[in-house]
Short mmCIF file of C-alpha atoms in Angstrom, two decimals:
data_model
loop_
_atom_site.label_atom_id
_atom_site.label_comp_id
_atom_site.label_asym_id
_atom_site.label_seq_id
_atom_site.Cartn_x
_atom_site.Cartn_y
_atom_site.Cartn_z
CA MET A 1 94.31 135.07 -154.01
CA GLY A 2 95.30 132.67 -156.63
CA GLU A 3 98.38 130.19 -155.80
CA ARG A 4 99.81 131.74 -153.13
CA ASP A 5 98.22 132.27 -149.76
CA ALA A 6 98.36 135.63 -147.70
CA GLY A 7 101.82 134.37 -145.86
CA HIS A 8 103.48 134.02 -149.42
CA GLY A 9 103.54 130.28 -149.50
CA LEU A 10 102.03 128.16 -151.97
CA LYS A 11 98.52 127.65 -151.15
CA THR A 12 98.41 124.00 -152.74
CA THR A 13 101.76 123.02 -150.69
CA ALA A 14 99.98 124.45 -147.36
CA VAL A 15 96.67 121.89 -148.13
CA SER A 16 98.88 118.86 -148.43
CA LEU A 17 101.06 119.50 -145.45
CA GLU A 18 97.93 120.36 -143.50
CA LEU A 19 96.48 116.93 -144.74
CA VAL A 20 99.65 115.37 -143.47
CA GLU A 21 99.02 116.93 -139.93
CA HIS A 22 95.45 116.14 -139.61
CA ILE A 23 96.51 112.40 -140.44
CA LEU A 24 99.28 112.38 -137.87
CA GLU A 25 96.79 114.01 -135.36
CA LEU A 26 93.87 111.35 -135.80
CA GLU A 27 96.47 108.76 -136.08
CA GLY A 28 95.00 107.83 -139.28
CA ALA A 29 91.78 109.43 -140.96
CA THR A 30 89.08 108.62 -143.56
CA MET A 31 88.13 110.72 -146.59
CA ALA A 32 85.44 111.97 -144.37
CA GLU A 33 87.17 113.18 -141.52
CA LEU A 34 90.07 115.06 -143.58
CA VAL A 35 87.27 116.68 -145.74
CA GLU A 36 85.37 117.71 -142.32
CA ALA A 37 88.80 118.76 -140.95
CA THR A 38 90.03 120.74 -143.60
CA GLY A 39 86.74 122.16 -144.69
CA LEU A 40 87.66 121.44 -148.52
CA ALA A 41 85.90 119.80 -151.31
CA LYS A 42 86.34 116.05 -151.68
CA SER A 43 87.57 116.39 -155.21
CA THR A 44 90.42 118.48 -153.77
CA VAL A 45 91.44 116.42 -150.63
CA HIS A 46 91.33 113.30 -152.98
CA SER A 47 93.87 115.11 -155.11
CA HIS A 48 96.11 115.87 -152.75
CA LEU A 49 96.06 112.57 -151.24
CA THR A 50 96.57 110.98 -154.62
CA THR A 51 99.81 113.12 -155.03
CA LEU A 52 101.04 112.48 -151.44
CA ALA A 53 100.46 108.63 -152.08
CA GLU A 54 102.19 108.74 -155.36
CA TYR A 55 105.51 110.19 -153.51
CA GLY A 56 105.17 107.60 -150.58
CA TYR A 57 104.21 110.22 -148.04
CA VAL A 58 100.65 108.53 -147.28
CA VAL A 59 99.03 105.18 -147.63
CA ASN A 60 95.69 103.99 -147.94
CA SER A 61 94.76 100.75 -145.76
CA ASP A 62 91.05 99.76 -145.82
CA ASN A 63 90.02 103.26 -146.78
CA ARG A 64 92.03 104.94 -143.90
CA TYR A 65 95.07 107.26 -144.64
CA HIS A 66 98.10 106.96 -142.68
CA LEU A 67 101.22 108.50 -142.90
CA GLY A 68 103.89 106.33 -145.01
CA SER A 69 107.21 105.20 -143.84
CA LYS A 70 108.92 107.39 -145.86
CA PHE A 71 108.68 109.79 -142.96
CA CYS A 72 110.87 107.46 -141.21
CA HIS A 73 113.73 107.77 -143.82
CA LEU A 74 113.20 111.85 -143.37
CA GLY A 75 113.49 111.71 -139.76
CA ASP A 76 116.67 109.69 -139.64
CA TYR A 77 118.32 112.07 -142.16
CA VAL A 78 117.52 114.67 -140.25
CA ARG A 79 119.15 113.58 -137.21
CA THR A 80 122.05 112.06 -138.82
CA ARG A 81 122.61 114.85 -141.25
CA LYS A 82 124.00 116.79 -138.25
CA GLU A 83 127.98 116.63 -138.13
CA TYR A 84 127.85 116.23 -134.27
CA TYR A 85 125.29 113.41 -134.54
CA ARG A 86 127.40 110.67 -133.01
CA ILE A 87 128.79 113.16 -130.18
CA ALA A 88 125.03 113.94 -129.31
CA GLN A 89 124.25 110.63 -129.08
CA GLU A 90 127.05 109.67 -127.08
CA THR A 91 126.46 112.35 -124.61
CA ILE A 92 123.05 111.69 -123.89
CA ALA A 93 123.70 108.01 -123.43
CA TRP A 94 126.08 109.14 -120.88
CA LEU A 95 123.64 111.44 -119.21
CA ASP A 96 121.05 108.38 -119.31
CA ALA A 97 123.27 106.38 -117.36
CA GLU A 98 124.51 108.87 -114.75
CA SER A 99 121.03 110.73 -114.25
CA SER A 100 117.62 109.55 -113.15
CA MET A 101 116.06 112.03 -115.57
CA GLU A 102 115.45 112.07 -119.24
CA ALA A 103 118.16 113.66 -121.62
CA ASP A 104 117.64 115.28 -124.83
CA PHE A 105 119.32 117.66 -127.47
CA THR A 106 117.34 120.40 -128.82
CA VAL A 107 117.76 122.82 -131.58
CA GLU A 108 115.65 126.07 -132.54
CA GLU A 109 114.36 126.15 -135.91
CA HIS A 110 111.95 129.10 -137.13
CA GLY A 111 111.67 130.36 -134.04
CA ARG A 112 110.62 126.95 -132.30
CA ILE A 113 112.36 124.22 -130.45
CA VAL A 114 112.80 120.87 -131.89
CA SER A 115 114.28 117.63 -129.95
CA LEU A 116 116.45 115.90 -132.51
CA TYR A 117 118.08 113.17 -129.84
CA GLY A 118 116.86 111.30 -127.10
CA ASP A 119 113.53 109.62 -125.88
CA LEU A 120 111.14 111.72 -124.12
CA GLU A 121 108.20 109.79 -123.28
CA PHE A 122 105.68 112.82 -123.68
CA ALA A 123 106.98 113.06 -127.30
CA ASN A 124 105.64 109.47 -128.24
CA SER A 125 102.18 111.10 -128.82
CA PRO A 126 101.24 112.35 -131.91
CA ARG A 127 99.20 115.48 -130.18
CA PHE A 128 103.06 116.45 -129.21
CA LEU A 129 104.10 116.84 -132.82
CA ILE A 130 101.16 118.64 -133.93
CA ASP A 131 100.20 121.05 -130.87
CA GLY A 132 103.01 123.66 -130.81
CA SER A 133 102.65 124.91 -127.25
CA PRO A 134 105.75 122.48 -126.05
CA PHE A 135 107.85 123.69 -128.57
CA HIS A 136 107.51 127.60 -128.05
CA VAL A 137 111.06 129.37 -126.84
CA HIS A 138 109.47 130.82 -123.85
CA THR A 139 107.81 127.66 -122.28
CA THR A 140 110.81 125.70 -122.42
CA ALA A 141 114.04 125.47 -120.52
CA SER A 142 116.25 124.74 -123.81
CA GLY A 143 114.31 127.51 -125.41
CA LYS A 144 115.34 129.77 -122.89
CA ALA A 145 118.94 128.58 -122.98
CA ILE A 146 119.19 128.92 -126.37
CA ILE A 147 117.53 132.47 -126.75
CA ALA A 148 119.21 133.75 -123.95
CA GLU A 149 122.35 133.89 -126.55
CA TYR A 150 120.66 135.49 -128.93
CA PRO A 151 120.55 139.44 -129.60
CA GLU A 152 117.50 141.20 -128.48
CA SER A 153 116.42 141.95 -132.00
CA ARG A 154 116.43 138.12 -132.80
CA VAL A 155 114.29 137.46 -129.91
CA ARG A 156 111.74 139.90 -130.61
CA GLU A 157 111.61 138.64 -134.07
CA ILE A 158 110.61 135.40 -132.83
CA ILE A 159 108.04 136.75 -130.41
CA ASP A 160 106.45 138.88 -133.33
CA ARG A 161 106.21 135.68 -135.40
CA TRP A 162 104.74 133.36 -132.68
CA GLY A 163 103.64 135.46 -129.75
CA LEU A 164 103.69 134.35 -126.21
CA PRO A 165 100.76 131.45 -126.17
CA THR A 166 100.12 130.39 -122.25
CA PRO A 167 99.72 126.27 -122.39
CA THR A 168 99.66 126.41 -118.78
CA ASP A 169 99.03 128.90 -116.10
CA ARG A 170 102.77 128.99 -115.07
CA THR A 171 103.96 130.19 -118.58
CA ILE A 172 105.43 133.30 -118.93
CA THR A 173 102.88 135.97 -120.51
CA SER A 174 104.77 139.30 -121.04
CA GLU A 175 107.62 140.42 -122.92
CA ASP A 176 109.17 142.09 -119.84
CA GLU A 177 108.94 138.98 -117.73
CA LEU A 178 110.74 136.96 -120.80
CA PHE A 179 113.82 139.30 -120.85
CA GLU A 180 113.86 139.34 -117.12
CA GLU A 181 114.04 135.55 -117.10
CA LEU A 182 116.70 135.57 -119.95
CA GLU A 183 118.82 137.80 -117.90
CA ARG A 184 118.54 135.09 -115.19
CA VAL A 185 119.47 132.38 -117.64
CA ARG A 186 122.47 134.19 -118.84
CA GLU A 187 123.60 135.00 -114.73
CA GLN A 188 123.04 131.11 -113.78
CA GLY A 189 124.18 129.52 -116.95
CA TYR A 190 121.19 127.52 -117.95
CA GLY A 191 117.72 127.63 -118.35
CA GLN A 192 114.83 126.26 -116.45
CA ALA A 193 110.98 125.42 -116.71
CA GLU A 194 108.53 124.30 -114.34
CA GLY A 195 105.20 123.21 -115.58
CA GLU A 196 105.42 126.14 -118.09
CA ALA A 197 104.91 123.79 -121.27
CA ILE A 198 103.66 120.73 -119.89
CA GLU A 199 101.72 120.51 -116.55
CA GLY A 200 103.70 118.82 -113.86
CA PHE A 201 107.10 118.74 -116.03
CA TRP A 202 110.37 119.98 -114.86
CA ALA A 203 113.49 120.63 -117.24
CA VAL A 204 116.79 122.42 -116.98
CA GLY A 205 118.81 123.00 -120.39
CA LYS A 206 122.01 124.56 -121.10
CA VAL A 207 123.52 125.54 -124.52
CA VAL A 208 126.01 123.54 -126.29
CA LYS A 209 128.29 125.72 -128.56
CA SER A 210 130.64 125.05 -131.50
CA PRO A 211 134.71 125.79 -131.08
CA ARG A 212 133.92 128.65 -133.21
CA GLY A 213 131.18 129.88 -130.28
CA GLU A 214 128.14 129.29 -132.30
CA VAL A 215 125.02 127.90 -130.56
CA LEU A 216 124.18 124.52 -132.05
CA GLY A 217 121.52 123.89 -129.55
CA SER A 218 120.61 122.86 -126.19
CA LEU A 219 121.38 119.88 -123.98
CA ASN A 220 118.72 119.02 -121.48
CA LEU A 221 117.29 116.83 -118.57
CA SER A 222 113.85 116.55 -117.53
CA GLY A 223 111.48 115.01 -115.54
CA PRO A 224 108.35 114.85 -113.03
CA ALA A 225 108.36 118.25 -111.12
CA TYR A 226 107.09 116.68 -107.82
CA VAL A 227 110.67 114.84 -107.48
CA VAL A 228 112.67 117.90 -107.82
CA ASP A 229 113.97 119.80 -104.69
CA GLU A 230 116.75 121.94 -104.16
CA GLU A 231 119.44 119.02 -103.90
CA THR A 232 118.12 117.18 -106.89
CA LYS A 233 118.13 120.14 -109.01
CA ALA A 234 121.84 121.02 -107.94
CA THR A 235 122.89 117.40 -108.94
CA GLN A 236 121.08 117.66 -112.23
CA VAL A 237 122.77 120.96 -113.09
CA GLU A 238 126.23 119.68 -112.27
CA LEU A 239 125.51 116.46 -114.29
CA LEU A 240 124.26 119.03 -117.13
CA SER A 241 127.20 120.96 -116.94
CA ARG A 242 129.61 117.94 -117.34
CA GLY A 243 127.55 116.63 -120.27
CA VAL A 244 128.09 119.83 -122.18
CA GLU A 245 131.72 119.69 -121.31
CA ARG A 246 131.64 116.36 -122.99
CA PHE A 247 129.99 117.52 -125.91
CA GLU A 248 131.94 120.52 -126.60
CA GLN A 249 135.02 118.44 -126.06
CA GLY A 250 133.97 116.11 -128.65
CA LEU A 251 133.21 118.95 -131.06
CA VAL A 252 137.10 120.28 -130.42
CA GLU A 253 138.48 116.81 -131.24
CA MET A 254 136.12 116.34 -134.20
CA TYR A 255 137.50 119.79 -135.84
CA GLN A 256 141.00 119.30 -134.79
CA PRO A 257 143.23 118.57 -137.76
CA THR A 258 144.42 114.97 -138.25
CA ALA A 259 148.37 114.40 -137.60
CA ALA A 260 148.70 113.48 -141.52
CA THR A 261 146.87 116.77 -142.34
CA ASP A 262 149.21 118.86 -140.00
CA GLY A 263 152.26 117.53 -141.23
CA GLU A 264 151.32 118.46 -144.96
CA GLU A 265 153.05 121.36 -146.26
#
């Protein structure tokens, strides 16, 4: 198959990324553990680890490989490069103060849902970063809220790529069921998920749009399902709606030309 794999990506790059994910999943790994996890020759694994170490992506401490602190800088870059970074942070801080639940802001990338801003307790585990199930659009309130704004063709592209995995017995399992759910999301104005990605976890998500109407992502509130009754749900939806209004108003103000610009000829 040569230098490229069946997915048309560089095979050598794929191996390096696979090693990074194994190190993350194992919270540090020995050479022997990585050889066993990948099924590759020790010399191949060693070559990739040496290259990753040279570029600062892994470190070797007492014959155990860990991810390098360079990933911290990359994560900060990903979050702060968004022009709406400060607005998102301020909105989440406001929601944290007003709501008893956890707030975060997510985006869709390559058909998956990624949380950019917020402090979700369940996301602190490396398992969360490796196991794709919490990120599938059909399992999360944020994912449903976002793809409800997409044309059907785009939603089907995502399904064709990732399928409809079922991390819990409450997860949507068919395309018909998903499209019916997306219609409900459009009617009520928000997405909701209860134990569909993580057992016992409830969440509500509502899209945030730019002044031009583009979907930027989803603002979300989440917490244990056992504390959510109809009154609690209504309260959280109302708070979330106010949060989205604050976010979108901040975007309008950010994009407005300054007085000096308005006066220029």
